[in-house]
Tab-separated table of C-alpha atoms in Angstrom:
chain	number	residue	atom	x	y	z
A	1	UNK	CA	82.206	-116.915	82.366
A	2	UNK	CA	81.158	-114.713	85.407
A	3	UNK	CA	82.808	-111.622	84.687
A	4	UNK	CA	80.998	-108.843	86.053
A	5	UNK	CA	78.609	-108.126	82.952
A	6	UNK	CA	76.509	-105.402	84.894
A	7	UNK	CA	79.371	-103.795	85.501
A	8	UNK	CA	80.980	-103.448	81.878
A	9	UNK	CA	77.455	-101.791	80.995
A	10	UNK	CA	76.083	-105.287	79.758
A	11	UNK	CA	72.771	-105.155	81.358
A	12	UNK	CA	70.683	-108.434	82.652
A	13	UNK	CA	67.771	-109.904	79.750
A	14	UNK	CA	66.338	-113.048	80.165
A	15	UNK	CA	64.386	-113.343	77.559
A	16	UNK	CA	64.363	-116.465	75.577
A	17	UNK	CA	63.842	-117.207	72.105
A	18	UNK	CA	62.137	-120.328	71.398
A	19	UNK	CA	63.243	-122.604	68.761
A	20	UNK	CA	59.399	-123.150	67.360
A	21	UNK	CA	60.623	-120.837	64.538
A	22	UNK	CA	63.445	-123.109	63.313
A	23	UNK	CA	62.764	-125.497	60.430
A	24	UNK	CA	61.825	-129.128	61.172
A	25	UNK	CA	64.705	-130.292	59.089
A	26	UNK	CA	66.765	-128.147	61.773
A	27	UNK	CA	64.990	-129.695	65.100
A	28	UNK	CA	65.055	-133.102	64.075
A	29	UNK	CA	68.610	-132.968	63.579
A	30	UNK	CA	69.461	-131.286	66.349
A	31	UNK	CA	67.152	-133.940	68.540
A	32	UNK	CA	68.822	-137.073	66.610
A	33	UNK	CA	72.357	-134.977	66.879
A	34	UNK	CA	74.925	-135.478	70.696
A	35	UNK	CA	74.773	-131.783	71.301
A	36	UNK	CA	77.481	-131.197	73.616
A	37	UNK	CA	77.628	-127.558	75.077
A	38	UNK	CA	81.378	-126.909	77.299
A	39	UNK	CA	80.426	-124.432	78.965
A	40	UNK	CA	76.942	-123.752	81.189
A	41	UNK	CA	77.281	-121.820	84.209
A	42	UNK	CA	74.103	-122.943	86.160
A	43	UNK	CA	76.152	-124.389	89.640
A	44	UNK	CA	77.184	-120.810	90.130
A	45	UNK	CA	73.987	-119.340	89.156
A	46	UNK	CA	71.980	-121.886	92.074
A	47	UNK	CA	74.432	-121.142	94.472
A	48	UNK	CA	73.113	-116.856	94.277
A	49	UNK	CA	69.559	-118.026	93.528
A	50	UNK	CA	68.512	-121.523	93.835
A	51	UNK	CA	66.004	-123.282	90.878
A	52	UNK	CA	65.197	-126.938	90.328
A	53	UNK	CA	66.370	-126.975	86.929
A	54	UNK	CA	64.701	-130.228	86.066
A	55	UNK	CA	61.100	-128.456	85.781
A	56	UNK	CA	61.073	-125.058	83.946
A	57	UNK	CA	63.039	-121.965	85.664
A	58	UNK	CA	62.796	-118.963	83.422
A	59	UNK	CA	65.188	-116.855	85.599
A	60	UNK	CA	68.442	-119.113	84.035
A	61	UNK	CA	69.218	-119.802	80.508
A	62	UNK	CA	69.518	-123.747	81.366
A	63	UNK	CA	66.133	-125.879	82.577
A	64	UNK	CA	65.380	-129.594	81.482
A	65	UNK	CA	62.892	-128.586	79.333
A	66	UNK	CA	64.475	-126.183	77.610
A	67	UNK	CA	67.407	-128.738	77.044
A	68	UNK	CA	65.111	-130.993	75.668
A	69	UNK	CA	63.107	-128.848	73.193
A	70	UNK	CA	66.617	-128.130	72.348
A	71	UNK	CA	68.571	-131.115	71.657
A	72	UNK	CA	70.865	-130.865	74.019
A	73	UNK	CA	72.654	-133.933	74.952
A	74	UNK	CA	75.803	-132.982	76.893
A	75	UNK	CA	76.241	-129.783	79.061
A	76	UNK	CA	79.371	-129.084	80.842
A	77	UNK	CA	78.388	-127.877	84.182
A	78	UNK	CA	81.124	-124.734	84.844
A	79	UNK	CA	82.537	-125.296	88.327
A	80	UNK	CA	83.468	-121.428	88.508
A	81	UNK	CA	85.897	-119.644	91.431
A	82	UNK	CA	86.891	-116.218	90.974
A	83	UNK	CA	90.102	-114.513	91.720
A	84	UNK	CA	88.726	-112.911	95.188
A	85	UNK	CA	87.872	-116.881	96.088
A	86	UNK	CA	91.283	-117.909	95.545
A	87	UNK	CA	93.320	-115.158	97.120
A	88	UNK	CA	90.717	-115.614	100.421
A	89	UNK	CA	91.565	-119.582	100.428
A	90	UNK	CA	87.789	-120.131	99.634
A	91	UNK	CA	87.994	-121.894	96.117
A	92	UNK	CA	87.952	-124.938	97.313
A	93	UNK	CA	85.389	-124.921	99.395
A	94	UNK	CA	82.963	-123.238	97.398
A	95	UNK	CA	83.908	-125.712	93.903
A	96	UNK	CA	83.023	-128.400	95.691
A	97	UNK	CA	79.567	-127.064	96.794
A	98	UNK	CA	78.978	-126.291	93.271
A	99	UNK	CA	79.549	-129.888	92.465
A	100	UNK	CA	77.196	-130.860	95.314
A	101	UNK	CA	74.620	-128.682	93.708
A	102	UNK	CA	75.313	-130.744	90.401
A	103	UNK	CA	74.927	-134.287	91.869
A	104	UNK	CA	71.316	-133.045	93.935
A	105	UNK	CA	70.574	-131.933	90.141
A	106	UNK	CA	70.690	-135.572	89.475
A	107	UNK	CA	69.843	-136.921	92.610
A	108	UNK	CA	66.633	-134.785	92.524
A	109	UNK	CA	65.652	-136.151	88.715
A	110	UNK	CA	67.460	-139.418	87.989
A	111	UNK	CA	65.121	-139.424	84.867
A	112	UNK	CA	65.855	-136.359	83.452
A	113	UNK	CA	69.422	-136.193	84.638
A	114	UNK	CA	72.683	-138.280	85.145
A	115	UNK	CA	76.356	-137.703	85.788
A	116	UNK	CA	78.674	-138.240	82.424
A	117	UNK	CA	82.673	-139.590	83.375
A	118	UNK	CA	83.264	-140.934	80.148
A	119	UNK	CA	82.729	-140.169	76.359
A	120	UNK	CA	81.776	-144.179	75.993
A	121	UNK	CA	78.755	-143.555	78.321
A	122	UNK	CA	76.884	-141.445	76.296
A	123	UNK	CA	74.645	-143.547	74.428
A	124	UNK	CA	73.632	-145.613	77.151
A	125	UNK	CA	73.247	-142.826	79.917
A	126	UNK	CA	71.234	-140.338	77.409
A	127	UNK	CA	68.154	-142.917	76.730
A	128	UNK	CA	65.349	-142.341	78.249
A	129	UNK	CA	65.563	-138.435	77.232
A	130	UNK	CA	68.064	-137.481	79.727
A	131	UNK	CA	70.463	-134.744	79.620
A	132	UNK	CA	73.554	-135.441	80.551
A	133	UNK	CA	75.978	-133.142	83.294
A	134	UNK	CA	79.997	-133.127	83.470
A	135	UNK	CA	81.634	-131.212	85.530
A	136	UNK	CA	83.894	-129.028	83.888
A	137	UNK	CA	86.227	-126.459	86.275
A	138	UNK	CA	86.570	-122.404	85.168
A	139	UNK	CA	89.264	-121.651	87.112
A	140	UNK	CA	92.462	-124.127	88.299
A	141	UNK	CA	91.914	-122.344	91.734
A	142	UNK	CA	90.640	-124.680	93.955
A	143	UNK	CA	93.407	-127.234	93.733
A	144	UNK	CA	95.747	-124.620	95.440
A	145	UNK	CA	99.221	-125.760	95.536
A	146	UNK	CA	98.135	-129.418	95.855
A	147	UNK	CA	98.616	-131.287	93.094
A	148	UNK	CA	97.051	-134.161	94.406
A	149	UNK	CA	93.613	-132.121	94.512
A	150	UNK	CA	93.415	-132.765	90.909
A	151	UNK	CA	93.358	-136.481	91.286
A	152	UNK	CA	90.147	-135.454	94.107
A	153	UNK	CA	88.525	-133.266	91.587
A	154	UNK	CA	88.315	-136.214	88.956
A	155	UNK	CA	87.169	-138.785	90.518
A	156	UNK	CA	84.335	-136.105	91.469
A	157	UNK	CA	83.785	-136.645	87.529
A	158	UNK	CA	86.130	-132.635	86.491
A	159	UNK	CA	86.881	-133.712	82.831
A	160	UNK	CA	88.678	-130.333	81.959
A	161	UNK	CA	90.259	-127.575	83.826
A	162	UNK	CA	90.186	-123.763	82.890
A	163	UNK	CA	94.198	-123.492	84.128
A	164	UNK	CA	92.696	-119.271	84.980
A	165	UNK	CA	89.945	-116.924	84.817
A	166	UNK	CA	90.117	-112.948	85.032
A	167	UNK	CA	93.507	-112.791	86.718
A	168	UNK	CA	96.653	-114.688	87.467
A	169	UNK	CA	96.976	-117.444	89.525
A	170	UNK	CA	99.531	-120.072	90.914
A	171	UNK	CA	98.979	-121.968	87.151
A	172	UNK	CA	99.027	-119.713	84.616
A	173	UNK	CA	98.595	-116.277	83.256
A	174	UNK	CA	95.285	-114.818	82.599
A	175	UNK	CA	94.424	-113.086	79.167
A	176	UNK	CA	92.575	-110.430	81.205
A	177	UNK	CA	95.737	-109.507	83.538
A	178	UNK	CA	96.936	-106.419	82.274
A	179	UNK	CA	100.534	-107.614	83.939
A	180	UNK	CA	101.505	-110.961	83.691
A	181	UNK	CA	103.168	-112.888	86.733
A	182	UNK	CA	104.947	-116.055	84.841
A	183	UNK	CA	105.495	-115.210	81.166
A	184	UNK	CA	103.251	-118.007	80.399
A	185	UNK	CA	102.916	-121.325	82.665
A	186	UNK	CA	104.369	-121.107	86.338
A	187	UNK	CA	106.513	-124.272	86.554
A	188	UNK	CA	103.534	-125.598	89.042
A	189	UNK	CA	101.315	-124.956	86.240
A	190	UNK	CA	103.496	-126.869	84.168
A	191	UNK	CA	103.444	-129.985	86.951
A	192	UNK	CA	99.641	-129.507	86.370
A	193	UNK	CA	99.120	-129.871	82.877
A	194	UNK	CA	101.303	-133.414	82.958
A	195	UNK	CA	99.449	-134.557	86.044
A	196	UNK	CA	96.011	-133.469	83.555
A	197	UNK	CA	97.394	-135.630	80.990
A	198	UNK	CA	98.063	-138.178	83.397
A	199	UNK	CA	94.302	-138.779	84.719
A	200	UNK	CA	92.868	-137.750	81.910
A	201	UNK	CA	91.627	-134.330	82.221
A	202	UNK	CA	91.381	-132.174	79.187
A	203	UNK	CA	93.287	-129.404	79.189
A	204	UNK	CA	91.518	-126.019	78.694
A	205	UNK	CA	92.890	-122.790	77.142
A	206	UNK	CA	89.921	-120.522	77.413
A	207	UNK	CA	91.315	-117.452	79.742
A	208	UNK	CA	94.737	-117.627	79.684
A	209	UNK	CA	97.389	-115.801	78.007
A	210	UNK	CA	98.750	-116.547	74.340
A	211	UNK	CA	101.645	-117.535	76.255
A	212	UNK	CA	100.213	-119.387	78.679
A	213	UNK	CA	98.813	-121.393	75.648
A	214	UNK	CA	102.060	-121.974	73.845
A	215	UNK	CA	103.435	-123.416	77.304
A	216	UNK	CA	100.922	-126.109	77.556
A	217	UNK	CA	100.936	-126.844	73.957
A	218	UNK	CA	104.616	-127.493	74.474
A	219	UNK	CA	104.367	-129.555	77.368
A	220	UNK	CA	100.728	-131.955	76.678
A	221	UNK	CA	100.871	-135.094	75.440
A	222	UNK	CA	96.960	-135.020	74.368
A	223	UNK	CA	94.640	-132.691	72.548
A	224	UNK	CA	93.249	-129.937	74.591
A	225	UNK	CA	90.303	-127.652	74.510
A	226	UNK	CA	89.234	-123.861	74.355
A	227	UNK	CA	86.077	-124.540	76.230
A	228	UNK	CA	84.163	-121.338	75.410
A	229	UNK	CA	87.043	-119.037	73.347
A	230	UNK	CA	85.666	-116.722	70.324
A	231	UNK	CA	88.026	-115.967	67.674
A	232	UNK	CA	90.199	-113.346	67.499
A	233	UNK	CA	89.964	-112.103	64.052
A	234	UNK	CA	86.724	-110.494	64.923
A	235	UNK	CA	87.754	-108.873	67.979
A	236	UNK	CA	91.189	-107.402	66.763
A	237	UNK	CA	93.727	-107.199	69.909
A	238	UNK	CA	91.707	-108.933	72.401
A	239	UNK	CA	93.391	-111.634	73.657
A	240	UNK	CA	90.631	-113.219	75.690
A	241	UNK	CA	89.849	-114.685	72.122
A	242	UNK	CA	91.719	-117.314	70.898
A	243	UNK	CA	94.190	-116.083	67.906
A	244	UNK	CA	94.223	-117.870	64.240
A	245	UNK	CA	98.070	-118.987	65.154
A	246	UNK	CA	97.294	-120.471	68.391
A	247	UNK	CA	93.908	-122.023	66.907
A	248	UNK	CA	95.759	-123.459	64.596
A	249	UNK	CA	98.392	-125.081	66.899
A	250	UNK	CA	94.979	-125.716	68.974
A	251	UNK	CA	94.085	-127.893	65.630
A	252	UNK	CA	97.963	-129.431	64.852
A	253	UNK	CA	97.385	-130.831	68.295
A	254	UNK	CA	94.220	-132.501	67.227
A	255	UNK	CA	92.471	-130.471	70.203
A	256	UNK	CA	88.945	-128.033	69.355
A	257	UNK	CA	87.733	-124.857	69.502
A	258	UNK	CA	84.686	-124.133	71.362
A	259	UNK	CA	83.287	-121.203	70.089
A	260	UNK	CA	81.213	-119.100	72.914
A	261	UNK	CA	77.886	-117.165	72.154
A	262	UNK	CA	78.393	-114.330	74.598
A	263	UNK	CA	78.025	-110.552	72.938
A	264	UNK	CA	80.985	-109.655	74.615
A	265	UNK	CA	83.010	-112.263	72.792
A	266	UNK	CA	81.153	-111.655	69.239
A	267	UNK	CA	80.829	-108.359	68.974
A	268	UNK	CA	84.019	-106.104	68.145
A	269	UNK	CA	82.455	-103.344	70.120
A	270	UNK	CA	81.543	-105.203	73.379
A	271	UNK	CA	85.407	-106.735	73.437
A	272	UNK	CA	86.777	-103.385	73.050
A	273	UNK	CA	84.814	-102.327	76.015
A	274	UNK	CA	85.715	-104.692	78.169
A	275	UNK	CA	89.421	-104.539	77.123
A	276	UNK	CA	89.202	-100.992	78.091
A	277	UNK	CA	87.060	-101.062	81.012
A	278	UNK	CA	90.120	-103.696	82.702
A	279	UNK	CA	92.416	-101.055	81.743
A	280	UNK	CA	90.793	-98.356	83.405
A	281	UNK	CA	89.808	-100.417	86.748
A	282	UNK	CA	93.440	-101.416	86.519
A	283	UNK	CA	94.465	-98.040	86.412
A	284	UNK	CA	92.035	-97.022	89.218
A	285	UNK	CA	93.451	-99.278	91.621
A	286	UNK	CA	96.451	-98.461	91.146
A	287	UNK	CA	95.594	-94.561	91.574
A	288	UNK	CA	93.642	-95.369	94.951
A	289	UNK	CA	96.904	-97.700	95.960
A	290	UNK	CA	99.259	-94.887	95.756
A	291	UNK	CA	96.172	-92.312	97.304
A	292	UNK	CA	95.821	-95.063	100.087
A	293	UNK	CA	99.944	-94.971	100.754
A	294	UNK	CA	99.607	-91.130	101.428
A	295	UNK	CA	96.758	-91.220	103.582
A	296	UNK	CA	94.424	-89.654	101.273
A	297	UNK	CA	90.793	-90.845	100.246
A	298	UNK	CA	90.341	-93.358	97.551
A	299	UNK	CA	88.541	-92.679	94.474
A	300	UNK	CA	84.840	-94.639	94.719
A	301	UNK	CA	84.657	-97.713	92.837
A	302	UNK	CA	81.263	-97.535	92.910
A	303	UNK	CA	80.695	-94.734	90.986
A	304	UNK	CA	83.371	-95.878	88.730
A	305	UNK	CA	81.526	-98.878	87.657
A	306	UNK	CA	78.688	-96.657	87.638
A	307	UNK	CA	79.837	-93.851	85.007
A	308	UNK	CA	81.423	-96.976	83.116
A	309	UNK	CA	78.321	-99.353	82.824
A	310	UNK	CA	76.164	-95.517	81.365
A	311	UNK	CA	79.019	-94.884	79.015
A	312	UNK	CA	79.014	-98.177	77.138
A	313	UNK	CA	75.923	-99.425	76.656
A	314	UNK	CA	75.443	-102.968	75.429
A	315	UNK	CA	75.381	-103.913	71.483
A	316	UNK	CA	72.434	-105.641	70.091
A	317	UNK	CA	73.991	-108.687	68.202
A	318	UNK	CA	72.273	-111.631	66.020
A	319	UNK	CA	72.715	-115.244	65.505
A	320	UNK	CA	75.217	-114.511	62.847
A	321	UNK	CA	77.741	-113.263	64.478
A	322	UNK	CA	78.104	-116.701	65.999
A	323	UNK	CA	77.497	-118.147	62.775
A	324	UNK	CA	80.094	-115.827	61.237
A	325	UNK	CA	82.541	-117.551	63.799
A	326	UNK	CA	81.922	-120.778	63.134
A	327	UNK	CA	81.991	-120.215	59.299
A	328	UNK	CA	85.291	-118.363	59.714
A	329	UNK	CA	87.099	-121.190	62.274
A	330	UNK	CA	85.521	-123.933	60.212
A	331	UNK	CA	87.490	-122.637	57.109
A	332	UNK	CA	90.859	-121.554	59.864
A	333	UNK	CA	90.830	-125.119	61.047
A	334	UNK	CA	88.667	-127.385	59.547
A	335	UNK	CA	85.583	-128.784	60.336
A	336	UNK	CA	87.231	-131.672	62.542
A	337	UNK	CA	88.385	-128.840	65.304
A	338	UNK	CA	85.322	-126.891	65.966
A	339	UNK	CA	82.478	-126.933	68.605
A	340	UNK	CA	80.365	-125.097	71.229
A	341	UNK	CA	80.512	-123.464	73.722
A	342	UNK	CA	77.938	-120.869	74.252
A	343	UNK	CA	78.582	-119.499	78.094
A	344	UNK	CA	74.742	-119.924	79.201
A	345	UNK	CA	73.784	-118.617	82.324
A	346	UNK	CA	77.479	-116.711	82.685
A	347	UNK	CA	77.149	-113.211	80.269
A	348	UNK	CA	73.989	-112.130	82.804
A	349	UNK	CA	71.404	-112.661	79.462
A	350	UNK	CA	74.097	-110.588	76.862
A	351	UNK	CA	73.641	-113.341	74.092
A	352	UNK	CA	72.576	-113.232	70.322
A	353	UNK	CA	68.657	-112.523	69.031
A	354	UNK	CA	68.547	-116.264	68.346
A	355	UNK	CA	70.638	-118.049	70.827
A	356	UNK	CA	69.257	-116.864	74.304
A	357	UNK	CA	68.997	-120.284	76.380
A	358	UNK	CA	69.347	-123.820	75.222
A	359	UNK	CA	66.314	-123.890	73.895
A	360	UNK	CA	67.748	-122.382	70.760
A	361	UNK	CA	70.343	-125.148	69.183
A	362	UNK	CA	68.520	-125.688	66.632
A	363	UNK	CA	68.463	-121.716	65.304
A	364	UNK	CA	72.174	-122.355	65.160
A	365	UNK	CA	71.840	-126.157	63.064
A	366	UNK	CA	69.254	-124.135	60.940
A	367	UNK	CA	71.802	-120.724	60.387
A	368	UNK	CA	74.235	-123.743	59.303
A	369	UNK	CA	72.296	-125.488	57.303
A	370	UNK	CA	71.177	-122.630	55.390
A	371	UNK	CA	75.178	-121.547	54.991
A	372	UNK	CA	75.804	-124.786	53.305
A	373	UNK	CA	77.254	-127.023	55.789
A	374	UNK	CA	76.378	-130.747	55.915
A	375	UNK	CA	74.457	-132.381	58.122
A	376	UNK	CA	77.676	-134.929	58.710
A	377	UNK	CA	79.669	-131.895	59.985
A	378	UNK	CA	77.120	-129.863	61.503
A	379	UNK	CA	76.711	-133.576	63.860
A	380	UNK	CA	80.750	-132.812	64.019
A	381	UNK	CA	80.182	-129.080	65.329
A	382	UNK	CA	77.380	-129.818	67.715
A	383	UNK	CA	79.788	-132.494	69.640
A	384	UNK	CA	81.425	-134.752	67.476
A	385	UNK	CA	84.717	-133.515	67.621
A	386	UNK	CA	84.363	-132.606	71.604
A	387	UNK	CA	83.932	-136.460	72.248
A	388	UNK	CA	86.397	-137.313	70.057
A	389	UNK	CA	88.976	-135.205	71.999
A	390	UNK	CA	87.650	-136.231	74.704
A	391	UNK	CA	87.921	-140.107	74.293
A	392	UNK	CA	91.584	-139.501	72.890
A	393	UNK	CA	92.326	-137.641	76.440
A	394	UNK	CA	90.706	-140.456	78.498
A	395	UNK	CA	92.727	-143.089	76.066
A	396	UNK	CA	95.958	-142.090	76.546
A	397	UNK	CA	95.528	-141.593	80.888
A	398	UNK	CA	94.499	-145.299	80.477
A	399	UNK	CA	97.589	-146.362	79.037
């Protein structure tokens, strides 16, 4: 997600909660279960600080261990390039080093590690107990204006594209922008989401505008995915989260929801602080723009963020707020169009009592359990559906 959490007054807590207290009933399902996460930000996170995730690293969220005591099967590795990146011509460059740092990863620990391309892979690749890494890119950045950078990007093994992040780009509108640039899709963004289709990239909603996401519904030929989107109905007017229409078209499409963990995504509070704390840096900008054009001083930004992160203090949130979520989209959709996403390593430690690294999968299989749902669709949840879009993406680019 990478979104500045320090500075929206969401303050760093590593702290993990093992999943020891879960039920054996819970871990055993969540061990026999293909947990798929979409959305894991540990290449950014080694590119600041550097850890050999395949022994235990307490700083991140994500470690082999962890994984393993977890259940986790399949974790999206976030290839992540933010706005500044793009507008310096760096995006590139640096999503490709984060994809580097993904292959060492494996490279380093070929037993506890290996590089998924394909949803058919997955039985073979996992045995032996390893966890397996795709390459999944927050941000359509680094391809530029090139749209033959996306053919480049997958055959580095990208299997879905976050068309934006936290502002517009040359693809799409951002639900963060507080003015949008194309009213949806730009008609390169447009080029993009066919060429997707084409190689067999999924297409992912997560970030962009609600119009934005009625433009590629309208134009793919495939399923697509909200990587790491909570849903709106919890977090009234905040459009980072996904709406019930659009989920629903999300679900028409045969595509699925991956619902994120984050407290700034779950918790009505933290989204209303973060909707307002763009507004006000937008505002400040624009202030120190017209301050700069008549040679005055600017206003600090520093001290800004500052007086913004001691006025809004972070909200303490539990594991049911994500189970809330899932109980809520489950009954939206149906259980054939939800998953996970949790945003590990990405909301600097602001994640449910719980759900605090991937240790903790089978908290959430437990919370489920206990709410009634079956171990047939919990399986569905955990990654069922995500491979099913999946395969039905990679289908169609083969035909």
């Amino acid at each position: 997600m990478r979104l500045r959490y320090a500075v929206l007054g969401l303050s760093l807590s590593m702290a993990a909660t093992s999943a020891s207290a879960a039920t054996d009933a819970a871990r055993k399902l969540a061990q026999d279960a293909i947990v798929v996460d979409t959305h894991i930000d540990a290449p950014s996170e080694l590119l600041s600080h550097w850890d050999d995730l395949g022994v235990s690293a307490p700083t991140k969220e994500f470690d082999y261990p962890r994984a393993r005591e977890g259940g986790l099967g399949v974790a999206f590795m976030s290839i992540y390039t933010s706005p500044e990146e793009d507008a310096a011509g760096t995006a590139w460059q640096t999503a490709n080093t984060q994809i580097d740092a993904v292959e060492a990863m494996v490279g380093r620990h070929p037993d506890k590690f290996a590089i998924l391309r394909s949803p058919g892979d997955v039985e073979k690749l996992r045995k032996g107990g390893r966890v397996l890494l795709t390459p999944g890119m927050e941000n359509g950045a680094p391809i530029g204006d090139d749209l033959s950078k996306l053919a480049g990007f997958h055959a580095r093994g990208v299997r879905y594209i976050t068309l934006a992040h936290s502002a517009n780009n040359r693809i799409a509108d951002s639900s963060y922008a507080q003015k949008k640039k194309w009213g949806g899709l730009s008609p390169f963004g447009e080029q993009v989401v066919a060429e997707m289709n084409r190689l067999g990239i999924m297409v992912d909603v997560s970030h962009i505008s609600d119009d934005a996401i009625r433009d590629v519904l309208r134009i793919t030929d495939v399923p697509v995915i909200a990587s790491h989107s909570g849903m709106r109905h919890f977090t009234p007017g905040f459009e980072r989260n996904i709406s019930d229409e659009l989920a629903l078209a999300v679900a028409k499409e045969g595509g699925v929801v991956q619902l994120v963990f984050g407290t700034g995504f779950v918790s009505a509070k933290a989204a209303s602080d973060m909707q307002a704390y763009f507004a006000a840096e937008a505002a400040l900008e624009e202030e120190n723009a017209k301050l700069a054009a008549a040679g005055k001083p600017q206003k600090s930004k520093d001290e800004f963020e500052k007086a913004w992160k001691d006025a809004h203090p972070v909200p303490v949130v539990h594991i049911d707020a994500v189970l809330d979520q899932i109980d809520y989209a489950v009954k939206l959709l149906g259980v054939d169009h939800v998953g996970i996403g949790s945003d590990f390593d990405g909301v600097s430690g602001n994640l449910p009592v719980g759900l605090r690294s991937v240790a903790d999968y089978p908290n959430l299989v437990e919370g489920l359990q206990k709410r009634g749902h079956s171990d047939a669709d919990i399986r569905k949840i955990l990654g069922g559906n995500l491979l099913r879009v999946w395969g039905e993406v990679e289908k169609a680019a083969r035909r």
